[in-house]
XYZ file of C-alpha atoms in Angstrom:
651
model
C 30.410 28.604 -234.199
C 28.364 29.826 -232.426
C 30.806 32.790 -231.324
C 31.353 33.083 -234.815
C 28.213 33.160 -235.911
C 27.569 36.137 -233.654
C 30.367 38.512 -234.650
C 29.065 37.726 -237.979
C 25.480 39.604 -237.061
C 27.606 42.414 -234.896
C 29.796 43.174 -237.771
C 26.228 42.886 -240.300
C 24.621 45.924 -237.472
C 28.374 48.015 -237.485
C 27.912 48.017 -241.312
C 24.254 48.465 -241.385
C 24.475 51.790 -238.612
C 27.531 53.121 -240.521
C 25.415 53.243 -243.559
C 22.126 54.954 -242.107
C 25.136 57.721 -239.998
C 24.355 55.757 -237.074
C 26.785 55.284 -233.828
C 26.422 51.642 -232.752
C 26.738 50.534 -229.565
C 30.123 49.462 -227.323
C 28.211 47.282 -224.559
C 27.507 43.747 -225.950
C 25.810 40.813 -223.920
C 22.300 41.986 -223.344
C 23.279 45.429 -221.320
C 21.760 48.637 -221.990
C 24.144 51.123 -223.950
C 24.579 54.269 -221.755
C 22.021 56.490 -224.152
C 19.001 53.969 -223.683
C 19.834 54.548 -219.457
C 19.451 57.946 -220.052
C 16.028 57.084 -222.190
C 14.830 54.436 -219.637
C 15.633 56.629 -216.649
C 14.430 59.804 -217.895
C 12.386 60.782 -214.857
C 14.234 60.288 -211.313
C 10.918 59.590 -208.792
C 12.168 61.374 -206.066
C 12.528 64.437 -207.949
C 9.894 64.284 -210.578
C 10.796 67.591 -212.410
C 14.399 66.397 -213.138
C 15.364 64.766 -216.199
C 18.458 62.785 -216.683
C 20.552 62.012 -220.001
C 23.714 61.126 -221.433
C 25.932 62.968 -223.467
C 26.263 62.075 -227.112
C 27.819 63.512 -230.677
C 25.941 66.110 -232.306
C 25.826 64.795 -235.844
C 23.769 67.297 -238.228
C 21.382 63.948 -239.415
C 21.392 62.660 -235.851
C 19.866 66.161 -234.749
C 18.058 67.029 -238.157
C 16.052 63.626 -238.319
C 14.993 64.205 -234.339
C 13.223 67.659 -234.527
C 11.686 66.639 -237.712
C 10.100 63.854 -235.780
C 9.722 65.444 -232.747
C 7.264 68.412 -235.130
C 5.901 65.147 -237.378
C 4.970 63.391 -234.016
C 3.654 67.707 -232.670
C 1.178 67.905 -235.549
C -0.275 64.693 -235.107
C -1.506 65.460 -231.400
C -4.343 66.353 -230.148
C -5.525 69.947 -228.449
C -4.550 71.221 -226.142
C -1.980 69.065 -226.231
C -0.331 70.652 -229.280
C -0.615 74.137 -228.226
C 1.154 73.486 -225.154
C 4.348 71.354 -226.974
C 4.431 74.065 -229.429
C 6.200 76.307 -226.848
C 9.105 73.861 -226.821
C 9.951 73.966 -230.687
C 11.760 77.655 -230.567
C 14.272 76.944 -226.875
C 14.487 73.130 -228.655
C 15.483 74.835 -232.406
C 17.684 77.737 -230.793
C 19.837 75.070 -228.919
C 19.774 72.730 -231.680
C 21.489 75.203 -233.462
C 24.242 76.316 -231.121
C 25.213 72.463 -230.778
C 25.844 72.000 -234.671
C 27.756 75.595 -234.815
C 29.883 74.115 -232.126
C 30.172 70.546 -233.139
C 29.873 70.192 -237.003
C 30.256 73.649 -238.568
C 28.297 76.182 -239.944
C 27.174 74.878 -243.100
C 25.449 71.981 -241.304
C 24.002 74.088 -238.802
C 22.802 76.728 -241.610
C 21.449 73.806 -243.277
C 19.093 72.591 -240.458
C 18.460 76.558 -239.805
C 17.072 77.629 -242.814
C 14.777 74.918 -243.172
C 13.241 75.471 -239.936
C 13.747 78.804 -239.140
C 10.514 79.953 -241.107
C 7.679 78.693 -238.765
C 9.031 81.141 -236.019
C 8.620 84.200 -237.853
C 5.089 84.939 -236.954
C 6.354 85.916 -233.498
C 8.243 89.240 -233.497
C 10.526 88.138 -230.200
C 11.473 84.677 -232.060
C 12.611 86.679 -235.427
C 14.382 89.290 -233.507
C 16.186 85.991 -231.086
C 17.091 84.576 -234.345
C 18.244 87.399 -236.077
C 20.910 88.012 -232.950
C 21.919 84.284 -232.557
C 22.494 83.642 -236.611
C 24.626 87.140 -236.285
C 26.526 85.957 -233.322
C 26.979 82.829 -234.249
C 28.150 83.859 -238.103
C 30.740 86.440 -235.914
C 31.628 83.978 -233.610
C 31.640 81.024 -235.142
C 35.395 80.080 -233.611
C 34.590 80.914 -230.101
C 31.026 80.116 -228.862
C 31.296 81.739 -225.376
C 32.875 85.279 -226.022
C 29.046 86.165 -227.408
C 27.040 87.950 -224.943
C 23.771 86.883 -226.483
C 24.860 82.867 -226.893
C 26.374 83.108 -222.797
C 23.198 84.329 -221.885
C 21.523 81.446 -223.509
C 23.546 79.274 -221.933
C 23.284 80.378 -218.521
C 19.564 80.679 -218.550
C 16.547 78.916 -218.921
C 13.255 78.791 -221.074
C 10.461 78.109 -218.938
C 7.090 77.000 -220.338
C 3.865 75.886 -218.997
C 2.207 72.016 -219.599
C -0.753 70.683 -217.975
C 0.035 67.490 -216.295
C -1.572 65.580 -219.237
C 0.863 67.011 -221.682
C 4.152 66.374 -219.717
C 2.606 62.853 -218.994
C 2.238 62.843 -223.159
C 6.159 64.308 -224.044
C 7.971 62.351 -221.989
C 6.289 59.315 -222.930
C 7.561 60.366 -226.445
C 10.633 60.311 -225.407
C 10.583 57.467 -223.604
C 9.451 55.518 -226.962
C 11.403 56.882 -228.937
C 15.193 57.264 -228.498
C 15.908 61.379 -229.082
C 20.054 61.709 -226.589
C 20.001 65.180 -228.203
C 16.759 66.713 -227.564
C 16.624 65.422 -223.771
C 20.099 66.226 -222.731
C 18.612 70.481 -224.184
C 15.127 69.889 -222.741
C 16.818 68.971 -219.374
C 18.962 71.914 -219.471
C 17.879 74.313 -221.088
C 13.884 74.862 -220.379
C 11.917 74.805 -217.156
C 8.589 72.944 -216.917
C 5.672 74.486 -214.589
C 3.390 72.318 -214.330
C -0.331 74.759 -214.803
C -3.875 72.846 -214.884
C -5.767 75.879 -214.522
C -6.362 75.300 -218.836
C -5.755 79.502 -219.078
C -3.291 78.730 -221.907
C 0.128 78.690 -222.935
C 1.139 81.900 -223.466
C 4.946 81.300 -225.756
C 8.107 80.080 -224.051
C 9.012 82.786 -222.102
C 13.581 83.016 -221.179
C 14.738 83.405 -217.611
C 18.222 84.334 -216.706
C 19.355 82.340 -213.141
C 19.156 85.989 -211.477
C 17.369 85.002 -208.557
C 15.855 88.309 -207.906
C 13.747 88.543 -210.904
C 15.897 91.221 -212.561
C 16.835 90.617 -216.575
C 20.102 90.421 -216.872
C 19.697 88.441 -220.143
C 17.598 87.940 -222.722
C 13.397 88.579 -222.308
C 11.338 87.150 -224.803
C 13.826 87.531 -227.638
C 15.238 91.137 -226.027
C 18.958 91.445 -225.473
C 19.944 93.650 -222.464
C 20.394 97.049 -224.970
C 17.206 96.568 -226.726
C 14.641 95.978 -223.332
C 12.600 98.548 -222.274
C 10.282 98.662 -219.583
C 7.694 97.782 -221.881
C 9.394 95.265 -222.869
C 10.168 94.064 -219.535
C 6.143 94.595 -219.105
C 4.755 92.863 -221.545
C 7.450 90.172 -220.928
C 6.207 89.179 -217.386
C 2.317 89.458 -218.451
C 3.693 86.732 -221.413
C 2.790 89.268 -224.366
C 4.936 89.465 -227.330
C 4.198 93.353 -227.749
C 4.636 96.720 -225.242
C 1.024 98.058 -223.921
C 1.569 100.699 -226.156
C 1.763 98.545 -229.588
C -1.114 96.209 -227.941
C -3.052 99.924 -226.950
C -3.105 101.267 -230.643
C -4.521 97.907 -231.855
C -7.489 98.624 -229.663
C -7.850 101.837 -231.000
C -7.938 100.442 -234.757
C -9.952 97.940 -233.515
C -12.743 100.592 -231.681
C -12.468 102.700 -234.711
C -13.767 100.328 -237.001
C -16.740 98.922 -234.994
C -17.574 102.784 -234.528
C -17.270 103.402 -237.735
C -20.296 103.321 -240.520
C -20.754 100.478 -243.014
C -20.751 100.687 -246.354
C -23.801 99.890 -248.333
C -23.521 97.000 -251.078
C -23.261 98.215 -254.685
C -26.684 98.150 -256.593
C -27.923 96.390 -259.432
C -30.838 97.804 -261.021
C -33.250 95.893 -263.995
C -35.585 97.968 -265.580
C -38.092 96.079 -267.826
C -39.097 98.553 -270.427
C -42.108 98.477 -272.635
C -44.178 96.714 -269.672
C -47.734 96.979 -272.106
C -48.322 93.157 -270.267
C -48.903 93.684 -267.067
C -45.467 93.050 -265.422
C -46.682 91.546 -262.225
C -43.806 90.460 -260.207
C -40.121 89.663 -260.792
C -37.507 87.324 -259.053
C -33.232 87.152 -259.829
C -31.963 83.755 -258.763
C -29.151 83.865 -255.825
C -26.042 84.192 -258.088
C -27.772 87.064 -259.830
C -27.533 85.181 -263.240
C -30.718 85.019 -264.343
C -34.188 87.222 -263.795
C -37.749 85.471 -263.933
C -40.758 88.023 -264.569
C -44.582 86.662 -264.263
C -47.234 88.766 -266.071
C -50.796 89.308 -266.152
C -51.441 87.251 -269.694
C -50.064 84.314 -267.829
C -47.081 83.897 -268.877
C -43.253 83.623 -267.927
C -40.474 84.927 -268.931
C -36.680 84.487 -267.967
C -33.727 86.218 -269.164
C -30.162 85.405 -268.092
C -28.082 88.417 -267.337
C -25.144 87.599 -267.623
C -22.988 89.199 -270.450
C -20.641 87.590 -272.618
C -17.216 87.660 -271.692
C -15.716 89.008 -274.827
C -18.126 92.381 -274.292
C -17.073 93.056 -270.325
C -14.200 95.252 -269.467
C -12.045 97.975 -271.453
C -12.695 97.590 -274.842
C -14.649 100.731 -276.360
C -17.510 98.684 -277.472
C -18.417 98.447 -273.454
C -17.580 101.582 -273.002
C -20.803 103.217 -274.682
C -22.762 106.154 -273.843
C -26.441 105.381 -272.172
C -29.287 107.061 -274.251
C -31.081 108.066 -271.086
C -29.693 111.552 -270.845
C -26.007 110.682 -270.052
C -26.537 107.938 -267.678
C -24.379 104.737 -268.739
C -26.757 101.061 -269.592
C -23.247 99.132 -270.436
C -23.039 95.866 -267.753
C -19.842 96.864 -266.289
C -16.922 93.788 -265.056
C -17.421 95.410 -261.171
C -18.519 91.794 -259.835
C -15.802 88.934 -262.334
C -17.173 86.134 -260.181
C -21.085 87.061 -262.595
C -19.493 86.575 -265.152
C -18.163 83.034 -265.517
C -18.711 81.518 -268.654
C -20.610 77.997 -268.094
C -19.216 76.042 -270.347
C -21.268 76.265 -273.585
C -18.676 78.697 -274.783
C -18.726 80.539 -278.068
C -22.097 79.162 -278.598
C -23.568 81.039 -275.109
C -21.460 84.036 -276.502
C -22.859 84.139 -279.996
C -26.106 83.797 -279.172
C -25.662 86.588 -277.028
C -23.873 89.089 -279.227
C -26.947 88.381 -281.516
C -29.143 90.576 -278.945
C -26.233 93.143 -278.195
C -28.034 95.554 -281.047
C -27.629 98.962 -281.798
C -30.640 101.560 -282.911
C -29.672 103.561 -285.783
C -31.764 106.745 -284.237
C -30.228 108.427 -281.933
C -27.354 105.828 -281.683
C -29.426 103.690 -278.791
C -27.595 100.439 -277.347
C -28.653 97.634 -275.237
C -26.560 95.618 -274.022
C -29.051 93.090 -272.108
C -28.721 89.301 -271.607
C -30.921 87.183 -274.012
C -34.240 85.955 -273.367
C -34.016 82.318 -272.610
C -37.537 81.195 -273.070
C -41.054 81.668 -272.506
C -43.200 78.977 -269.715
C -46.306 79.042 -270.503
C -49.321 76.686 -268.463
C -50.927 79.281 -265.670
C -54.075 79.579 -266.812
C -54.507 83.973 -264.981
C -51.939 86.283 -264.045
C -48.621 85.055 -262.532
C -48.362 86.904 -259.002
C -45.085 85.754 -257.836
C -41.942 83.098 -258.834
C -38.826 81.471 -256.288
C -35.852 80.151 -258.106
C -33.927 76.662 -255.973
C -31.035 76.819 -254.387
C -29.173 75.304 -257.531
C -30.889 77.771 -259.541
C -32.335 74.363 -262.083
C -35.767 75.068 -260.928
C -38.238 78.000 -260.851
C -40.967 77.876 -258.753
C -44.343 80.228 -260.044
C -47.624 80.458 -258.201
C -50.703 82.425 -259.235
C -54.317 83.434 -259.903
C -55.541 79.735 -261.020
C -54.711 78.779 -257.255
C -52.490 76.507 -258.487
C -48.584 75.818 -257.912
C -45.544 75.335 -260.850
C -42.283 73.581 -260.991
C -40.546 74.329 -263.957
C -37.824 72.575 -265.802
C -35.030 75.671 -266.915
C -33.361 73.076 -268.504
C -35.985 72.034 -270.792
C -38.218 74.985 -270.197
C -41.781 73.122 -269.040
C -43.486 71.932 -266.238
C -42.727 69.476 -264.422
C -45.801 69.746 -261.747
C -48.369 71.336 -260.864
C -49.166 71.072 -256.783
C -52.904 71.927 -255.925
C -53.949 72.945 -252.770
C -56.072 76.596 -252.470
C -58.975 76.972 -252.906
C -58.363 81.258 -253.932
C -55.480 83.040 -255.853
C -52.290 82.685 -254.107
C -50.410 86.258 -253.869
C -46.798 84.485 -252.502
C -44.115 82.044 -252.296
C -41.054 81.013 -250.805
C -38.137 78.442 -251.010
C -37.052 77.155 -247.294
C -32.928 77.596 -246.855
C -31.826 74.153 -246.095
C -34.583 71.871 -247.776
C -37.157 71.491 -250.739
C -40.130 72.938 -248.496
C -41.869 75.094 -249.934
C -44.161 77.617 -248.853
C -46.840 79.175 -250.275
C -49.682 82.631 -249.103
C -53.010 83.064 -250.614
C -56.382 85.276 -250.100
C -58.122 82.149 -248.611
C -56.814 83.544 -245.325
C -54.114 80.226 -245.078
C -50.714 79.284 -245.553
C -49.402 76.147 -246.473
C -45.697 74.246 -246.329
C -44.784 71.705 -249.296
C -42.727 69.487 -250.261
C -41.729 68.997 -253.873
C -41.787 65.509 -254.089
C -45.843 65.384 -253.288
C -48.282 66.936 -254.908
C -50.329 68.118 -251.953
C -49.591 70.386 -248.834
C -48.107 69.146 -245.858
C -49.379 71.438 -243.557
C -52.020 74.074 -243.167
C -51.215 77.409 -241.406
C -54.685 78.879 -240.182
C -54.532 82.103 -237.912
C -54.751 84.990 -240.246
C -58.233 86.565 -240.422
C -57.681 88.148 -244.230
C -55.203 87.552 -247.278
C -51.460 86.514 -246.380
C -49.412 88.479 -248.591
C -46.140 87.435 -247.631
C -44.022 84.678 -246.446
C -40.323 84.045 -245.184
C -38.342 80.944 -243.884
C -36.114 81.104 -240.928
C -32.604 80.537 -241.676
C -32.444 77.299 -239.801
C -35.602 75.906 -241.724
C -37.822 75.520 -238.862
C -40.239 78.822 -238.699
C -41.812 80.660 -241.382
C -42.480 83.976 -240.928
C -46.172 85.077 -242.489
C -47.285 88.881 -243.345
C -51.278 89.596 -243.729
C -54.007 91.859 -244.601
C -54.936 91.811 -241.606
C -52.328 93.928 -239.579
C -50.394 90.974 -238.179
C -47.240 88.958 -238.452
C -47.277 85.506 -237.188
C -44.098 82.815 -236.586
C -45.292 79.261 -237.497
C -43.290 75.915 -236.228
C -42.836 73.542 -239.559
C -43.320 70.558 -237.374
C -46.802 71.227 -236.001
C -48.273 74.154 -237.693
C -48.963 75.816 -233.932
C -48.179 79.385 -233.665
C -45.017 80.387 -231.924
C -45.510 84.243 -232.045
C -47.899 86.935 -232.456
C -46.533 90.157 -233.472
C -48.917 93.082 -233.300
C -48.056 96.956 -234.503
C -48.647 97.962 -237.745
C -51.152 99.888 -238.271
C -51.768 98.865 -242.305
C -51.519 95.564 -243.959
C -47.916 93.261 -243.728
C -46.578 93.333 -247.404
C -43.091 92.113 -246.918
C -41.078 89.785 -243.928
C -37.297 88.945 -244.126
C -35.632 87.072 -241.207
C -32.183 88.241 -240.206
C -29.311 85.730 -241.467
C -28.467 85.540 -237.837
C -31.384 84.197 -236.900
C -32.684 86.836 -234.029
C -34.809 89.515 -236.079
C -37.369 89.776 -238.197
C -37.842 93.145 -240.895
C -40.908 93.416 -241.950
C -42.970 96.053 -244.175
C -46.384 97.761 -244.697
C -48.005 99.165 -246.900
C -48.008 102.753 -245.133
C -44.345 102.455 -245.825
C -43.303 101.357 -242.448
C -40.486 99.336 -241.746
C -40.218 97.236 -238.027
C -37.109 95.306 -236.775
C -38.923 93.009 -234.378
C -36.370 90.732 -231.998
C -37.870 87.361 -231.476
C -36.849 86.228 -228.734
C -38.634 88.671 -226.637
C -41.303 89.459 -230.107
C -41.107 93.483 -228.956
C -40.262 95.903 -231.688
C -36.648 97.059 -231.440
C -36.776 99.502 -234.218
C -39.068 101.198 -236.004
C -38.787 103.395 -239.636
C -41.659 105.265 -240.559
C -43.439 108.277 -242.252
C -44.556 109.825 -239.237
C -41.326 109.728 -237.077
C -41.244 113.491 -235.705
C -37.626 112.742 -234.014
C -34.963 115.372 -234.090
C -32.285 112.949 -235.093
C -33.968 111.561 -238.262
C -35.258 115.113 -239.193
C -33.429 114.729 -242.147
C -33.831 111.261 -242.837
C -36.244 111.002 -246.093
C -38.377 108.038 -245.223
C -40.832 106.063 -247.337
C -44.075 107.107 -248.038
C -45.323 104.443 -250.479
C -45.659 101.263 -249.756
C -42.872 98.413 -248.767
C -41.464 95.786 -251.311
C -38.690 94.465 -250.711
C -36.895 94.249 -247.248
C -32.966 92.463 -247.433
C -30.371 91.665 -244.960
C -26.333 92.087 -244.944
C -24.658 88.885 -244.748
C -23.480 89.884 -240.852
C -27.372 91.206 -240.141
C -25.886 94.471 -239.354
C -27.429 97.068 -242.431
C -31.399 96.255 -243.458
C -31.853 97.601 -247.014
C -36.052 97.793 -248.049
C -37.289 99.488 -251.129
C -40.965 101.079 -251.786
C -42.550 100.664 -255.025
C -42.043 104.464 -255.934
C -38.297 102.659 -256.368
C -36.560 104.524 -253.391
C -34.013 101.832 -252.209
C -32.893 102.442 -248.457
C -29.948 101.226 -246.209
C -29.450 101.259 -242.843
C -27.640 100.051 -239.521
C -29.122 99.040 -237.043
C -27.707 99.476 -234.015
C -27.932 100.490 -230.071
C -28.635 103.788 -229.583
C -25.217 105.315 -228.944
C -26.510 106.977 -225.167
C -27.951 104.134 -223.273
C -28.797 105.359 -220.383
C -31.329 107.878 -222.007
C -32.923 105.200 -224.913
C -34.227 102.607 -222.021
C -37.081 101.492 -221.797
C -40.138 100.364 -219.327
C -38.195 97.263 -219.309
C -34.659 98.436 -218.996
C -33.848 97.139 -222.423
C -31.892 99.345 -224.568
C -33.170 100.843 -227.608
C -32.171 100.438 -231.224
C -31.739 102.343 -233.995
C -31.917 102.464 -237.449
C -29.171 105.040 -238.793
C -29.423 105.836 -242.831
C -25.816 105.107 -244.677
C -27.128 105.276 -248.378
C -30.626 106.326 -249.649
C -31.184 105.892 -253.802
C -33.698 106.415 -256.228
C -33.397 103.281 -258.782
C -36.080 103.438 -261.069
C -36.068 106.275 -264.336
C -38.441 108.012 -266.240
C -39.198 107.646 -269.919
C -37.351 110.477 -270.844
C -34.270 109.316 -268.936
C -34.025 111.803 -265.854
C -34.878 110.812 -262.343
C -37.681 111.657 -260.425
C -41.519 112.039 -261.748
C -43.246 108.664 -263.089
C -40.085 106.325 -262.519
C -41.639 103.339 -262.956
C -43.109 100.461 -259.963
C -39.824 98.334 -258.483
C -40.946 94.918 -257.644
C -37.759 92.969 -256.314
C -35.061 93.539 -254.263
C -32.624 90.853 -253.641
C -28.851 90.384 -252.022
C -26.518 87.986 -254.090
C -24.232 85.795 -253.450
C -22.052 87.906 -254.347
C -22.984 90.720 -251.948
C -24.646 93.203 -254.281
C -28.013 94.304 -254.581
C -30.794 93.466 -257.550
C -33.120 95.684 -257.842
C -36.682 95.199 -260.345
C -38.206 97.982 -261.839
C -41.080 98.397 -264.352
C -41.576 100.517 -267.107
C -44.996 100.742 -268.938
C -44.232 102.860 -272.215
C -46.027 101.769 -275.392
C -43.934 100.896 -278.408
């Protein structure tokens, strides 16, 4: 009875395995099959680098299942095991494909090939050998041994370098899962070289059995007809290109590094009829909103994004401007600026009403609508700044207070007191909601929007603090003063970290580079300095008093510098003066280093001009003369510059 029950169980198991396209083992009674024995006895103790295997059938479902399972397992492996094991995939794929061609025919082999080959196309040598093997298998499917390409593959081995950790990891996988076909190919056609140097993998390299080292078969995917001395040299070094091709790539990279960078585009907003005294301006990081502070204590907010249906190549957008033929129509060159904010047609209709055409002379103005006017200060507004999400606006003024405005409600939600004299400037920290302010009372103060009193008082300047800026890491703040000094403060304890002395006139503006290594400063006499924060020294200077022959043709600032802005890669510095001149300079080390070392052996740096424009327009539309006053310049998150100028024209 027990024997009959056992036979029924075995019959059920056999039927199940047939339905799953699996082969039932022929041995019973607790004996291991030949296939299981090959897996369990994977590594011979006497020869640690030789592998045993059992010959199995090459059913296409078995092969595809083993290969897919191996790929999934490799993708889940951690580095550096995953990178090293990726070398094994290509040799396994090639020989699995050849096994399918020889055992099951071209249809199953083609299905397997098409399913998995694309991952190897990133390597030119792999792509070359795939093409050769596919052609050889197609032409010689009846007699695989007649193809020299396949003969070379069958006679040689792929050499891969694995660390001992990765090799043991791979062997444990082969022991834990039954992969007889993979094991057979790995034993026959792949040679493992254990390398724990950590040099990294260079890909599977094909080696023929010729002990002399002369390749008489495939080398890194090349047939004897395609092998050249350059290819042999590249293969020996583990590269997938020749020395000549590599040299061309290096020359191209060198040309790009040495080429002059391109200045970002400049978008200029002119506030006309500023008869009520425009004192400050600010554009938010996305370039959508403009805030202007006036001497009559009012702050006005404009939306700079025009209606989407008014921008593009429609006839209504191609309008010649009224000022000497200069077009003042907003363009759609930066589509990211033209996102609709969700209010749809209602906002478009409101903005459409703001686009008016004067009947006299056909004057047409495309502008964003004025959202609202903020009233709350009791004196001139001296500086404004948007928060990171542009939902709130901060402002300071002559009334010694700082106010926080909710731009959705259009009203003040907090007022901060602490300074005893007018507050000239403010800056918002890049990572937190800290705010720094500078005042005529010779101090700078650190605030948090949650508290109405200052957290830190930075005292040390002897005259008014005219400008403040936060370091990109948010741990330091720089202040420029009328006492011609720049101080770098630690926010945590309020102590002075650096005192920078070089300017000969009051410092109007400071700006940190995005990489945090440099600080740019501009002064009342038109001088621009770039400081090395680590050493506290001047790297480069741009001033009107330069008499170097290399800079004799460069026009430098003659009016006070009012704004500085860095490019995201900290390579370009844009400076703007109150007369409307905007200069973009490239900060780099001097080309002739041996002639430009200072006394301490530090290479000299220079600010080479990339571009210079005048962004102001006079009342009659021409450039030059009375071009108004430039108040603000900044780089938006969409990598274009925005500048704001004031033109005082009576109505």
